């Protein structure tokens, strides 16, 4: 498979030597370079490809890829700028919102991180990652009344998630809902007793007593 990718990249390189503005060669070689972790090369190719198309869907996809290469280069602000452009071009992708929220969270700007995760949940109501991230951020702010329903919603989507049962148990405990906490800890322990979540649940059950 790696050999096939190298062969394809070779074809695109040859095509670009003949025609430097060959859009699809720039696009596809940029993706291949990103997969090879040549993020500088990938960003250069994809940035040039952006100037050669006016197709909104294609531009949205290019800006998503440019954001990812920027993240891999340790440049979250530039990544966020690219992802904002992707949204302008109708990037209908829930990971856009979550990824942008992550850059704000790295900067400890929880308000913006929450806003973007909320936008993701509103636009994509069953997108589990956004629901969990929003729940976690609300819990970090001490907003248990907001975090708990979100964790409950996440568990409706993925009921066998030991970690989330355990975390929800901790939220219930902090909210002085002891029996609800006991139920969630018990479920986490049933699902995966050897995981960190299961071990934490066992410890909290021991602390709660019979």
PDB file of C-alpha atoms in Angstrom, residues 87-180:
ATOM      1  CA  UNK A  87     -17.417  26.974   7.504  1.00  0.00           C
ATOM      2  CA  UNK A  88     -17.866  29.997   5.241  1.00  0.00           C
ATOM      3  CA  UNK A  89     -17.872  27.645   2.277  1.00  0.00           C
ATOM      4  CA  UNK A  90     -20.472  25.394   3.858  1.00  0.00           C
ATOM      5  CA  UNK A  91     -18.201  22.807   5.404  1.00  0.00           C
ATOM      6  CA  UNK A  92     -20.915  20.467   6.680  1.00  0.00           C
ATOM      7  CA  UNK A  93     -18.606  18.549   8.984  1.00  0.00           C
ATOM      8  CA  UNK A  94     -19.108  18.182  12.759  1.00  0.00           C
ATOM      9  CA  UNK A  95     -15.389  17.687  13.356  1.00  0.00           C
ATOM     10  CA  UNK A  96     -14.820  21.271  12.183  1.00  0.00           C
ATOM     11  CA  UNK A  97     -16.636  22.656  15.199  1.00  0.00           C
ATOM     12  CA  UNK A  98     -14.999  20.247  17.626  1.00  0.00           C
ATOM     13  CA  UNK A  99     -11.516  20.826  16.225  1.00  0.00           C
ATOM     14  CA  UNK A 100     -11.926  24.596  16.388  1.00  0.00           C
ATOM     15  CA  UNK A 101     -13.224  24.275  19.937  1.00  0.00           C
ATOM     16  CA  UNK A 102     -10.112  22.279  20.796  1.00  0.00           C
ATOM     17  CA  UNK A 103      -7.842  25.118  19.694  1.00  0.00           C
ATOM     18  CA  UNK A 104      -9.713  27.517  21.968  1.00  0.00           C
ATOM     19  CA  UNK A 105      -9.510  25.050  24.839  1.00  0.00           C
ATOM     20  CA  UNK A 106      -5.728  24.884  24.386  1.00  0.00           C
ATOM     21  CA  UNK A 107      -5.725  28.648  24.885  1.00  0.00           C
ATOM     22  CA  UNK A 108      -7.941  28.212  27.981  1.00  0.00           C
ATOM     23  CA  UNK A 109     -10.752  30.125  26.286  1.00  0.00           C
ATOM     24  CA  UNK A 110     -13.525  27.897  27.569  1.00  0.00           C
ATOM     25  CA  UNK A 111     -16.329  30.257  26.548  1.00  0.00           C
ATOM     26  CA  UNK A 112     -15.453  29.948  22.847  1.00  0.00           C
ATOM     27  CA  UNK A 113     -14.792  26.228  23.210  1.00  0.00           C
ATOM     28  CA  UNK A 114     -18.258  25.778  24.721  1.00  0.00           C
ATOM     29  CA  UNK A 115     -19.878  27.957  22.047  1.00  0.00           C
ATOM     30  CA  UNK A 116     -18.448  25.852  19.224  1.00  0.00           C
ATOM     31  CA  UNK A 117     -19.331  22.530  20.843  1.00  0.00           C
ATOM     32  CA  UNK A 118     -22.851  23.852  21.405  1.00  0.00           C
ATOM     33  CA  UNK A 119     -23.016  24.774  17.710  1.00  0.00           C
ATOM     34  CA  UNK A 120     -21.912  21.248  16.808  1.00  0.00           C
ATOM     35  CA  UNK A 121     -24.550  19.669  19.054  1.00  0.00           C
ATOM     36  CA  UNK A 122     -27.256  21.947  17.687  1.00  0.00           C
ATOM     37  CA  UNK A 123     -26.318  21.210  14.071  1.00  0.00           C
ATOM     38  CA  UNK A 124     -25.476  17.522  14.585  1.00  0.00           C
ATOM     39  CA  UNK A 125     -27.610  16.375  17.564  1.00  0.00           C
ATOM     40  CA  UNK A 126     -26.218  12.827  17.650  1.00  0.00           C
ATOM     41  CA  UNK A 127     -22.527  13.703  17.295  1.00  0.00           C
ATOM     42  CA  UNK A 128     -21.209  11.939  20.375  1.00  0.00           C
ATOM     43  CA  UNK A 129     -17.817  13.661  20.582  1.00  0.00           C
ATOM     44  CA  UNK A 130     -19.331  17.139  20.703  1.00  0.00           C
ATOM     45  CA  UNK A 131     -21.853  16.088  23.371  1.00  0.00           C
ATOM     46  CA  UNK A 132     -19.107  14.583  25.539  1.00  0.00           C
ATOM     47  CA  UNK A 133     -16.806  17.572  25.067  1.00  0.00           C
ATOM     48  CA  UNK A 134     -19.586  19.974  25.971  1.00  0.00           C
ATOM     49  CA  UNK A 135     -20.463  17.930  29.055  1.00  0.00           C
ATOM     50  CA  UNK A 136     -16.819  17.871  30.147  1.00  0.00           C
ATOM     51  CA  UNK A 137     -16.408  21.619  29.666  1.00  0.00           C
ATOM     52  CA  UNK A 138     -19.573  22.371  31.625  1.00  0.00           C
ATOM     53  CA  UNK A 139     -18.408  20.077  34.426  1.00  0.00           C
ATOM     54  CA  UNK A 140     -15.049  21.888  34.484  1.00  0.00           C
ATOM     55  CA  UNK A 141     -16.978  25.120  35.076  1.00  0.00           C
ATOM     56  CA  UNK A 142     -18.933  23.484  37.895  1.00  0.00           C
ATOM     57  CA  UNK A 143     -22.158  23.593  35.865  1.00  0.00           C
ATOM     58  CA  UNK A 144     -23.368  20.146  36.884  1.00  0.00           C
ATOM     59  CA  UNK A 145     -26.965  21.019  36.019  1.00  0.00           C
ATOM     60  CA  UNK A 146     -25.799  21.353  32.404  1.00  0.00           C
ATOM     61  CA  UNK A 147     -23.153  18.625  32.381  1.00  0.00           C
ATOM     62  CA  UNK A 148     -25.317  15.810  33.764  1.00  0.00           C
ATOM     63  CA  UNK A 149     -28.033  15.870  31.055  1.00  0.00           C
ATOM     64  CA  UNK A 150     -25.321  15.955  28.401  1.00  0.00           C
ATOM     65  CA  UNK A 151     -23.566  12.897  29.830  1.00  0.00           C
ATOM     66  CA  UNK A 152     -26.946  11.158  30.041  1.00  0.00           C
ATOM     67  CA  UNK A 153     -27.536  11.995  26.395  1.00  0.00           C
ATOM     68  CA  UNK A 154     -24.103  10.671  25.428  1.00  0.00           C
ATOM     69  CA  UNK A 155     -24.884   7.392  27.176  1.00  0.00           C
ATOM     70  CA  UNK A 156     -28.157   7.063  25.285  1.00  0.00           C
ATOM     71  CA  UNK A 157     -26.022   7.036  22.137  1.00  0.00           C
ATOM     72  CA  UNK A 158     -23.275   4.758  23.510  1.00  0.00           C
ATOM     73  CA  UNK A 159     -24.732   2.893  26.500  1.00  0.00           C
ATOM     74  CA  UNK A 160     -21.731   0.587  27.037  1.00  0.00           C
ATOM     75  CA  UNK A 161     -19.202   3.386  27.592  1.00  0.00           C
ATOM     76  CA  UNK A 162     -17.658   2.541  30.963  1.00  0.00           C
ATOM     77  CA  UNK A 163     -15.711   5.790  31.142  1.00  0.00           C
ATOM     78  CA  UNK A 164     -18.778   7.939  30.655  1.00  0.00           C
ATOM     79  CA  UNK A 165     -20.805   5.921  33.210  1.00  0.00           C
ATOM     80  CA  UNK A 166     -17.974   6.468  35.659  1.00  0.00           C
ATOM     81  CA  UNK A 167     -17.731  10.190  34.940  1.00  0.00           C
ATOM     82  CA  UNK A 168     -21.484  10.608  35.199  1.00  0.00           C
ATOM     83  CA  UNK A 169     -21.336   8.789  38.517  1.00  0.00           C
ATOM     84  CA  UNK A 170     -18.795  11.354  39.710  1.00  0.00           C
ATOM     85  CA  UNK A 171     -21.063  14.189  38.594  1.00  0.00           C
ATOM     86  CA  UNK A 172     -24.030  12.659  40.407  1.00  0.00           C
ATOM     87  CA  UNK A 173     -21.892  12.281  43.517  1.00  0.00           C
ATOM     88  CA  UNK A 174     -20.846  15.940  43.368  1.00  0.00           C
ATOM     89  CA  UNK A 175     -24.519  16.875  42.958  1.00  0.00           C
ATOM     90  CA  UNK A 176     -25.361  14.762  46.070  1.00  0.00           C
ATOM     91  CA  UNK A 177     -27.423  12.291  44.037  1.00  0.00           C
ATOM     92  CA  UNK A 178     -25.946   9.269  45.792  1.00  0.00           C
ATOM     93  CA  UNK A 179     -28.193   6.520  44.461  1.00  0.00           C
ATOM     94  CA  UNK A 180     -27.838   7.737  40.891  1.00  0.00           C
TER      95      UNK A 180
END
